DNA sequence: ACTATTATTGAAAATGGTTTTCATTATCAA
DNA sequence: TTGATAATGAAAACCATTTTCAATAATAGT
């Protein structure tokens, strides 16, 4: 899809214009942090990363920006069960990852992205969505699929 | 619903024995509340319901009991995005509901249980689980599927 | 470039669901 | 009945997130 711009111009610039939103330094830096990782970062993770280059940016701004970006559909917000929200750039803005779902270790909270069987899942999900939208008069915007279990490392630790 | 002789305590009794767990009044009442509803209750919902018959039971105990029961697999804990955990008796202990997934309205937070396409989902999920377990050395214990969108009522309210 | 408008910011304080502490009570095997 | 200890409740602590509010900075209009 789209590719990350290296220099001055940014792919997200147009997203902010025309809606009364302004492109600011904190927002750019936060987007850069999210663009430059494959991890699922928490607000504090992002805050700490941002601080390395822009120490004046506050945690509040990070929270506010993340909420805005999530509402705009630029990033996804997840709950993996470790009591804090985690964020990931939406698929269309990710360089490497495509549409994927998650495998969550309930012990160490590690998250694995997987893409296996995604096409079949997608097919079934679309059929399901169509059926449900009609039956329940519900307009579906997105879906969430996660598997929970124990990763190999954690399984070896406990007898 | 009265004080002394509780007859409904049959099926969960064995769950507590043999592991050092004790069957107490608060636990029984909490299980009765969960058994007697089809809603997805929060800890406070349950606390308030319990208080009607047993006013001395504290919120802390409700939280502790819910955690224990969730760990035991007797109930499921969900996050529907309204900043509080919600609980539902596990399928095998539900009277009316079978295996189902959720449709969540992101505006009013209403939750709809659906069972449509569940068989096909189940089939695909089992195949997916087998594949993922092998590839990622991950023992999958459960899955989560939720659809997010806007319910009919909320859509009509929109400006 | 200058200015007016107002979206955005950061520090601090508040919020609120959940967890911890700790002294007391209730359960259950012996 | 009794002793060991699991469970409880009130209060306090926790902590991720939100709100407040005065100050600042990004845009549009000139
Ligand atoms: Mn991911
Ligand atoms: Mn349900
Ligand atoms: Zn693990
Ligand atoms: Zn709704």
Short mmCIF file of C-alpha atoms (C1' of nucleotides) and ligand atoms in Angstrom, two decimals:
data_model
loop_
_atom_site.label_atom_id
_atom_site.label_comp_id
_atom_site.label_asym_id
_atom_site.label_seq_id
_atom_site.Cartn_x
_atom_site.Cartn_y
_atom_site.Cartn_z
CA UNK A 1 0.00 0.00 0.00
CA UNK A 2 1.43 3.30 1.07
CA UNK A 3 5.03 3.67 1.99
CA UNK A 4 6.63 5.53 4.75
CA UNK A 5 8.14 8.83 3.73
CA UNK A 6 11.65 9.35 4.91
CA UNK A 7 12.11 13.07 4.84
CA UNK A 8 10.14 16.25 5.33
CA UNK A 9 6.91 15.26 3.62
CA UNK A 10 4.69 12.86 5.43
CA UNK A 11 1.98 10.53 4.24
CA UNK A 12 -0.12 11.47 7.21
CA UNK A 13 -0.03 15.17 6.48
CA UNK A 14 -3.18 15.12 4.32
CA UNK A 15 -4.99 13.19 7.03
CA UNK A 16 -4.88 16.23 9.25
CA UNK A 17 -5.68 18.95 6.78
CA UNK A 18 -9.21 19.97 5.97
CA UNK A 19 -10.67 18.75 9.22
CA UNK A 20 -9.44 21.52 11.43
CA UNK A 21 -6.66 19.30 12.73
CA UNK A 22 -3.16 20.71 12.88
CA UNK A 23 0.09 18.95 12.22
CA UNK A 24 2.32 19.44 15.21
CA UNK A 25 5.73 18.27 16.27
CA UNK A 26 4.48 15.91 18.99
CA UNK A 27 2.08 14.26 16.55
CA UNK A 28 4.79 13.79 13.96
CA UNK A 29 7.18 12.28 16.46
CA UNK A 30 4.57 9.92 17.83
CA UNK A 31 3.72 8.76 14.33
CA UNK A 32 7.39 8.23 13.62
CA UNK A 33 7.77 6.08 16.68
CA UNK A 34 4.80 3.98 15.68
CA UNK A 35 6.07 3.73 12.13
CA UNK A 36 9.46 2.58 13.25
CA UNK A 37 8.46 -0.45 15.28
CA UNK A 38 6.81 -3.80 14.82
CA UNK A 39 5.96 -4.07 18.49
CA UNK A 40 2.68 -3.34 20.17
CA UNK A 41 3.55 -0.28 22.23
CA UNK A 42 1.79 1.09 25.27
CA UNK A 43 1.22 4.80 25.78
CA UNK A 44 4.15 4.91 28.15
CA UNK A 45 6.39 3.01 25.74
CA UNK A 46 5.64 5.64 23.16
CA UNK A 47 6.10 8.45 25.66
CA UNK A 48 9.55 7.18 26.60
CA UNK A 49 10.56 6.73 22.98
CA UNK A 50 9.38 10.21 22.11
CA UNK A 51 11.25 11.70 25.05
CA UNK A 52 14.58 10.56 23.68
CA UNK A 53 14.38 13.12 20.91
CA UNK A 54 11.76 15.51 22.28
CA UNK A 55 11.95 15.57 26.08
CA UNK A 56 9.39 18.33 26.40
CA UNK A 57 6.52 16.25 25.06
CA UNK A 58 4.18 15.25 27.82
CA UNK A 59 2.43 11.96 28.52
CA UNK A 60 -0.92 13.68 28.29
CA UNK A 61 -0.23 14.68 24.73
CA UNK A 62 0.72 11.13 23.91
CA UNK A 63 -2.60 9.88 25.23
CA UNK A 64 -4.51 12.56 23.38
CA UNK A 65 -2.71 11.91 20.13
CA UNK A 66 -3.22 8.18 20.37
CA UNK A 67 -6.92 8.67 20.90
CA UNK A 68 -7.14 10.99 17.93
CA UNK A 69 -5.21 8.67 15.66
CA UNK A 70 -7.28 5.70 16.73
CA UNK A 71 -10.48 7.62 16.02
CA UNK A 72 -9.07 8.57 12.63
CA UNK A 73 -8.36 4.94 11.88
CA UNK A 74 -4.63 5.53 11.56
CA UNK A 75 -3.86 3.13 14.35
CA UNK A 76 -5.44 0.26 16.22
CA UNK A 77 -5.87 0.05 19.95
CA UNK A 78 -5.66 -3.35 21.59
CA UNK A 79 -6.22 -4.93 24.95
CA UNK A 80 -3.97 -7.91 25.50
CA UNK A 81 -4.84 -8.36 29.13
CA UNK A 82 -1.93 -6.57 30.77
CA UNK A 83 -4.06 -3.69 31.97
CA UNK A 84 -2.85 -1.12 29.54
CA UNK A 85 -3.83 -0.27 26.01
CA UNK A 86 -1.40 -1.15 23.28
CA UNK A 87 -1.19 0.44 19.87
CA UNK A 88 -0.20 -0.59 16.38
CA UNK A 89 -0.23 1.32 13.12
CA UNK A 90 -3.21 0.35 10.99
CA UNK A 91 -2.49 -2.19 8.31
CA UNK A 92 -2.64 0.24 5.43
CA UNK A 93 0.13 2.31 7.00
CA UNK A 94 2.34 -0.52 8.08
CA UNK A 95 5.36 -1.16 5.92
CA UNK A 96 5.84 -4.83 6.64
CA UNK A 97 2.71 -6.18 8.26
CA UNK A 98 -0.45 -6.86 6.35
CA UNK A 99 -3.79 -7.86 7.74
CA UNK A 100 -3.10 -10.10 10.67
CA UNK A 101 -4.43 -11.32 13.96
CA UNK A 102 -2.88 -12.06 17.32
CA UNK A 103 -1.67 -14.90 19.44
CA UNK A 104 -1.44 -13.78 23.08
CA UNK A 105 0.49 -15.61 25.80
CA UNK A 106 -1.54 -15.24 28.96
CA UNK A 107 1.54 -15.67 31.11
CA UNK A 108 4.26 -13.46 29.67
CA UNK A 109 1.83 -11.33 27.61
CA UNK A 110 3.93 -11.80 24.53
CA UNK A 111 2.03 -11.12 21.33
CA UNK A 112 2.65 -12.93 18.06
CA UNK A 113 1.30 -11.58 14.81
CA UNK A 114 0.12 -14.28 12.45
CA UNK A 115 -1.14 -14.21 8.90
CA UNK A 116 -1.76 -17.89 8.35
CA UNK A 117 -5.32 -18.77 7.30
CA UNK A 118 -6.07 -15.06 7.09
CA UNK A 119 -7.59 -15.33 3.64
CA UNK A 120 -9.98 -18.04 4.72
CA UNK A 121 -10.77 -16.12 7.87
CA UNK A 122 -11.42 -13.02 5.83
CA UNK A 123 -13.78 -14.88 3.57
CA UNK A 124 -15.76 -16.32 6.44
CA UNK A 125 -15.74 -13.03 8.31
CA UNK A 126 -17.14 -11.17 5.37
CA UNK A 127 -19.94 -13.65 5.00
CA UNK A 128 -20.61 -13.50 8.72
CA UNK A 129 -20.56 -9.73 8.73
CA UNK A 130 -23.07 -9.53 5.93
CA UNK A 131 -25.40 -11.93 7.72
CA UNK A 132 -25.10 -10.21 11.06
CA UNK A 133 -25.49 -6.70 9.72
CA UNK A 134 -28.78 -7.64 8.14
CA UNK A 135 -30.15 -9.71 10.96
CA UNK A 136 -29.25 -7.36 13.81
CA UNK A 137 -29.43 -4.03 11.97
CA UNK A 138 -25.85 -3.47 12.97
CA UNK A 139 -23.24 -1.75 10.84
CA UNK A 140 -19.98 -3.57 11.42
CA UNK A 141 -16.82 -1.53 11.14
CA UNK A 142 -14.14 -3.89 12.31
CA UNK A 143 -13.46 -7.24 13.84
CA UNK A 144 -11.16 -8.62 16.46
CA UNK A 145 -9.72 -12.10 16.53
CA UNK A 146 -7.27 -13.21 19.17
CA UNK A 147 -6.07 -16.57 20.40
CA UNK A 148 -5.02 -16.96 23.99
CA UNK A 149 -2.73 -19.61 25.34
CA UNK A 150 0.78 -20.33 26.47
CA UNK A 151 3.92 -19.82 24.46
CA UNK A 152 6.65 -22.41 24.25
CA UNK A 153 9.02 -20.61 26.57
CA UNK A 154 6.45 -20.24 29.31
CA UNK A 155 5.38 -23.84 28.96
CA UNK A 156 8.92 -25.00 29.59
CA UNK A 157 9.28 -22.90 32.71
CA UNK A 158 6.43 -24.53 34.58
CA UNK A 159 6.54 -28.26 35.07
CA UNK B 1 -33.78 -17.13 47.25
CA UNK B 2 -33.38 -17.55 50.96
CA UNK B 3 -30.75 -17.94 53.58
CA UNK B 4 -30.22 -21.49 54.63
CA UNK B 5 -30.62 -24.47 52.40
CA UNK B 6 -29.25 -23.71 49.01
CA UNK B 7 -30.22 -26.41 46.59
CA UNK B 8 -28.63 -25.04 43.46
CA UNK B 9 -25.13 -25.54 44.74
CA UNK B 10 -24.67 -28.84 42.99
CA UNK B 11 -22.58 -28.36 39.90
CA UNK B 12 -19.97 -25.94 41.14
CA UNK B 13 -19.45 -27.67 44.45
CA UNK B 14 -16.96 -30.22 43.09
CA UNK B 15 -15.05 -27.41 41.39
CA UNK B 16 -14.03 -26.09 44.77
CA UNK B 17 -13.19 -29.29 46.53
CA UNK B 18 -9.83 -30.94 46.35
CA UNK B 19 -7.90 -27.77 45.65
CA UNK B 20 -8.09 -26.24 49.07
CA UNK B 21 -10.88 -23.94 47.96
CA UNK B 22 -13.85 -23.46 50.24
CA UNK B 23 -17.46 -22.99 49.32
CA UNK B 24 -18.67 -19.85 51.00
CA UNK B 25 -21.87 -17.86 51.02
CA UNK B 26 -20.51 -14.93 48.99
CA UNK B 27 -19.24 -17.31 46.32
CA UNK B 28 -22.56 -19.09 46.11
CA UNK B 29 -24.50 -15.87 45.82
CA UNK B 30 -22.20 -14.50 43.14
CA UNK B 31 -22.57 -17.69 41.16
CA UNK B 32 -26.34 -17.47 41.52
CA UNK B 33 -26.35 -13.94 40.20
CA UNK B 34 -24.29 -14.96 37.21
CA UNK B 35 -26.46 -18.01 36.64
CA UNK B 36 -29.61 -15.96 36.70
CA UNK B 37 -28.80 -13.47 33.99
CA UNK B 38 -28.10 -13.35 30.28
CA UNK B 39 -26.41 -10.01 30.51
CA UNK B 40 -22.72 -9.26 30.65
CA UNK B 41 -22.34 -7.91 34.15
CA UNK B 42 -19.58 -5.75 35.57
CA UNK B 43 -18.11 -6.33 39.01
CA UNK B 44 -20.23 -3.52 40.37
CA UNK B 45 -23.37 -4.87 38.71
CA UNK B 46 -22.75 -8.13 40.48
CA UNK B 47 -21.94 -6.40 43.74
CA UNK B 48 -25.22 -4.48 43.65
CA UNK B 49 -27.21 -7.58 42.79
CA UNK B 50 -25.56 -9.53 45.58
CA UNK B 51 -26.23 -6.76 48.06
CA UNK B 52 -29.97 -7.07 47.63
CA UNK B 53 -29.96 -10.37 49.45
CA UNK B 54 -26.61 -10.23 51.26
CA UNK B 55 -25.78 -6.60 52.12
CA UNK B 56 -22.69 -7.51 54.08
CA UNK B 57 -20.79 -8.86 51.07
CA UNK B 58 -18.07 -6.45 50.01
CA UNK B 59 -16.98 -5.31 46.58
CA UNK B 60 -13.51 -6.65 47.27
CA UNK B 61 -14.87 -10.13 47.69
CA UNK B 62 -16.75 -9.81 44.44
CA UNK B 63 -13.56 -8.92 42.63
CA UNK B 64 -11.65 -11.75 44.27
CA UNK B 65 -14.33 -14.27 43.51
CA UNK B 66 -14.60 -13.21 39.90
CA UNK B 67 -10.87 -13.56 39.46
CA UNK B 68 -10.92 -17.01 41.00
CA UNK B 69 -13.84 -18.18 38.90
CA UNK B 70 -12.26 -16.80 35.73
CA UNK B 71 -9.02 -18.63 36.54
CA UNK B 72 -11.03 -21.78 37.14
CA UNK B 73 -12.67 -21.43 33.77
CA UNK B 74 -16.13 -21.13 35.27
CA UNK B 75 -16.67 -17.73 33.77
CA UNK B 76 -15.32 -15.56 31.01
CA UNK B 77 -13.99 -12.07 31.45
CA UNK B 78 -14.49 -9.60 28.62
CA UNK B 79 -13.41 -6.15 27.64
CA UNK B 80 -16.03 -4.40 25.56
CA UNK B 81 -14.34 -1.03 25.64
CA UNK B 82 -16.28 0.66 28.42
CA UNK B 83 -13.36 0.62 30.81
CA UNK B 84 -14.59 -2.09 33.08
CA UNK B 85 -14.39 -5.85 32.90
CA UNK B 86 -17.58 -7.72 32.19
CA UNK B 87 -18.32 -11.30 33.08
CA UNK B 88 -20.40 -14.12 31.70
CA UNK B 89 -20.80 -17.69 32.85
CA UNK B 90 -18.78 -20.06 30.67
CA UNK B 91 -20.74 -21.79 27.97
CA UNK B 92 -20.77 -25.17 29.63
CA UNK B 93 -22.49 -23.67 32.67
CA UNK B 94 -24.93 -21.48 30.83
CA UNK B 95 -28.47 -22.73 30.67
CA UNK B 96 -29.58 -20.98 27.50
CA UNK B 97 -26.53 -19.76 25.67
CA UNK B 98 -24.23 -22.02 23.76
CA UNK B 99 -20.95 -21.14 22.15
CA UNK B 100 -21.33 -17.62 20.82
CA UNK B 101 -19.48 -14.47 19.97
CA UNK B 102 -20.16 -10.79 20.37
CA UNK B 103 -21.34 -7.79 18.45
CA UNK B 104 -20.32 -4.64 20.29
CA UNK B 105 -21.76 -1.19 19.64
CA UNK B 106 -18.90 1.25 20.04
CA UNK B 107 -21.27 4.07 20.94
CA UNK B 108 -23.74 2.72 23.48
CA UNK B 109 -21.57 -0.30 24.38
CA UNK B 110 -24.52 -2.64 23.93
CA UNK B 111 -23.48 -6.23 23.40
CA UNK B 112 -25.34 -8.71 21.24
CA UNK B 113 -24.68 -12.43 21.48
CA UNK B 114 -24.81 -14.19 18.15
CA UNK B 115 -24.59 -17.82 17.17
CA UNK B 116 -24.97 -17.48 13.42
CA UNK B 117 -22.16 -19.05 11.40
CA UNK B 118 -20.70 -20.40 14.61
CA UNK B 119 -20.32 -23.90 13.21
CA UNK B 120 -18.36 -22.69 10.23
CA UNK B 121 -16.32 -20.42 12.46
CA UNK B 122 -15.63 -23.32 14.75
CA UNK B 123 -14.43 -25.45 11.89
CA UNK B 124 -12.10 -22.78 10.59
CA UNK B 125 -10.90 -21.88 14.05
CA UNK B 126 -10.00 -25.45 14.83
CA UNK B 127 -8.01 -25.73 11.65
CA UNK B 128 -6.33 -22.40 12.36
CA UNK B 129 -5.54 -23.36 15.90
CA UNK B 130 -3.93 -26.61 14.86
CA UNK B 131 -1.79 -24.80 12.31
CA UNK B 132 -0.76 -22.05 14.67
CA UNK B 133 0.01 -24.31 17.59
CA UNK B 134 2.43 -26.27 15.51
CA UNK B 135 4.07 -23.38 13.72
CA UNK B 136 4.50 -21.13 16.74
CA UNK B 137 4.89 -23.77 19.47
CA UNK B 138 1.94 -22.18 21.19
CA UNK B 139 -0.73 -24.06 23.11
CA UNK B 140 -4.01 -22.32 22.40
CA UNK B 141 -6.58 -22.41 25.15
CA UNK B 142 -9.27 -20.12 23.90
CA UNK B 143 -10.20 -17.64 21.24
CA UNK B 144 -11.92 -14.30 21.14
CA UNK B 145 -14.00 -13.01 18.26
CA UNK B 146 -15.81 -9.71 18.42
CA UNK B 147 -17.33 -7.43 15.84
CA UNK B 148 -17.40 -3.71 16.48
CA UNK B 149 -19.76 -1.24 14.89
CA UNK B 150 -22.89 0.77 15.42
CA UNK B 151 -26.27 -0.58 16.39
CA UNK B 152 -29.46 0.52 14.67
CA UNK B 153 -30.61 2.73 17.50
CA UNK B 154 -27.34 4.64 17.67
CA UNK B 155 -27.23 5.03 13.92
CA UNK B 156 -30.60 6.78 13.96
CA UNK B 157 -29.49 9.19 16.65
CA UNK B 158 -26.57 10.46 14.55
CA UNK B 159 -26.64 14.08 13.47
"C1'" DA C 1 4.84 39.07 7.29
"C1'" DC C 2 1.47 40.30 10.75
"C1'" DT C 3 -2.44 39.25 13.29
"C1'" DA C 4 -6.53 37.00 15.01
"C1'" DT C 5 -8.47 32.80 15.90
"C1'" DT C 6 -8.49 28.67 18.16
"C1'" DA C 7 -6.52 23.99 18.17
"C1'" DT C 8 -3.02 22.06 20.90
"C1'" DT C 9 -0.06 21.62 24.64
"C1'" DG C 10 2.01 20.34 29.44
"C1'" DA C 11 1.80 20.21 34.48
"C1'" DA C 12 -0.88 19.09 37.95
"C1'" DA C 13 -4.87 17.25 39.86
"C1'" DA C 14 -8.67 14.26 39.51
"C1'" DT C 15 -10.88 10.04 38.20
"C1'" DG C 16 -12.35 5.43 38.83
"C1'" DG C 17 -11.89 0.56 38.26
"C1'" DT C 18 -9.14 -2.70 40.47
"C1'" DT C 19 -5.76 -4.43 43.87
"C1'" DT C 20 -3.45 -4.64 48.32
"C1'" DT C 21 -3.24 -4.57 53.25
"C1'" DC C 22 -4.39 -6.41 57.48
"C1'" DA C 23 -7.03 -7.66 61.34
"C1'" DT C 24 -11.07 -10.60 61.85
"C1'" DT C 25 -14.13 -14.40 60.66
"C1'" DA C 26 -15.73 -18.67 58.61
"C1'" DT C 27 -14.83 -23.13 56.56
"C1'" DC C 28 -13.62 -27.83 56.84
"C1'" DA C 29 -10.70 -31.89 57.77
"C1'" DA C 30 -9.28 -34.29 61.64
"C1'" DT D 1 -15.22 -29.68 68.82
"C1'" DT D 2 -11.18 -27.77 67.37
"C1'" DG D 3 -7.11 -26.11 65.01
"C1'" DA D 4 -5.12 -24.69 60.75
"C1'" DT D 5 -5.79 -21.59 57.38
"C1'" DA D 6 -8.72 -20.00 53.53
"C1'" DA D 7 -11.73 -16.24 52.99
"C1'" DT D 8 -13.62 -11.89 54.20
"C1'" DG D 9 -14.57 -6.65 54.50
"C1'" DA D 10 -13.15 -1.87 55.29
"C1'" DA D 11 -9.96 1.16 54.17
"C1'" DA D 12 -6.11 2.57 51.75
"C1'" DA D 13 -3.24 2.17 47.86
"C1'" DC D 14 -2.55 1.57 43.12
"C1'" DC D 15 -2.07 3.24 38.52
"C1'" DA D 16 -3.53 3.82 33.75
"C1'" DT D 17 -6.13 7.24 31.92
"C1'" DT D 18 -8.79 11.62 31.84
"C1'" DT D 19 -9.78 16.33 33.03
"C1'" DT D 20 -8.61 21.05 34.09
"C1'" DC D 21 -6.75 25.27 32.79
"C1'" DA D 22 -3.56 28.73 31.66
"C1'" DA D 23 0.00 29.10 28.17
"C1'" DT D 24 1.56 28.18 23.52
"C1'" DA D 25 1.76 27.39 18.66
"C1'" DA D 26 -0.40 26.28 14.05
"C1'" DT D 27 -3.27 27.95 10.56
"C1'" DA D 28 -6.25 31.31 7.75
"C1'" DG D 29 -7.15 35.90 6.49
"C1'" DT D 30 -5.31 40.19 5.70
MN1 LIG E 1 -0.14 -6.92 15.59
MN1 LIG E 2 -22.06 -13.23 25.61
ZN1 LIG E 3 4.67 -16.69 27.27
ZN1 LIG E 4 -25.52 1.42 20.09
#
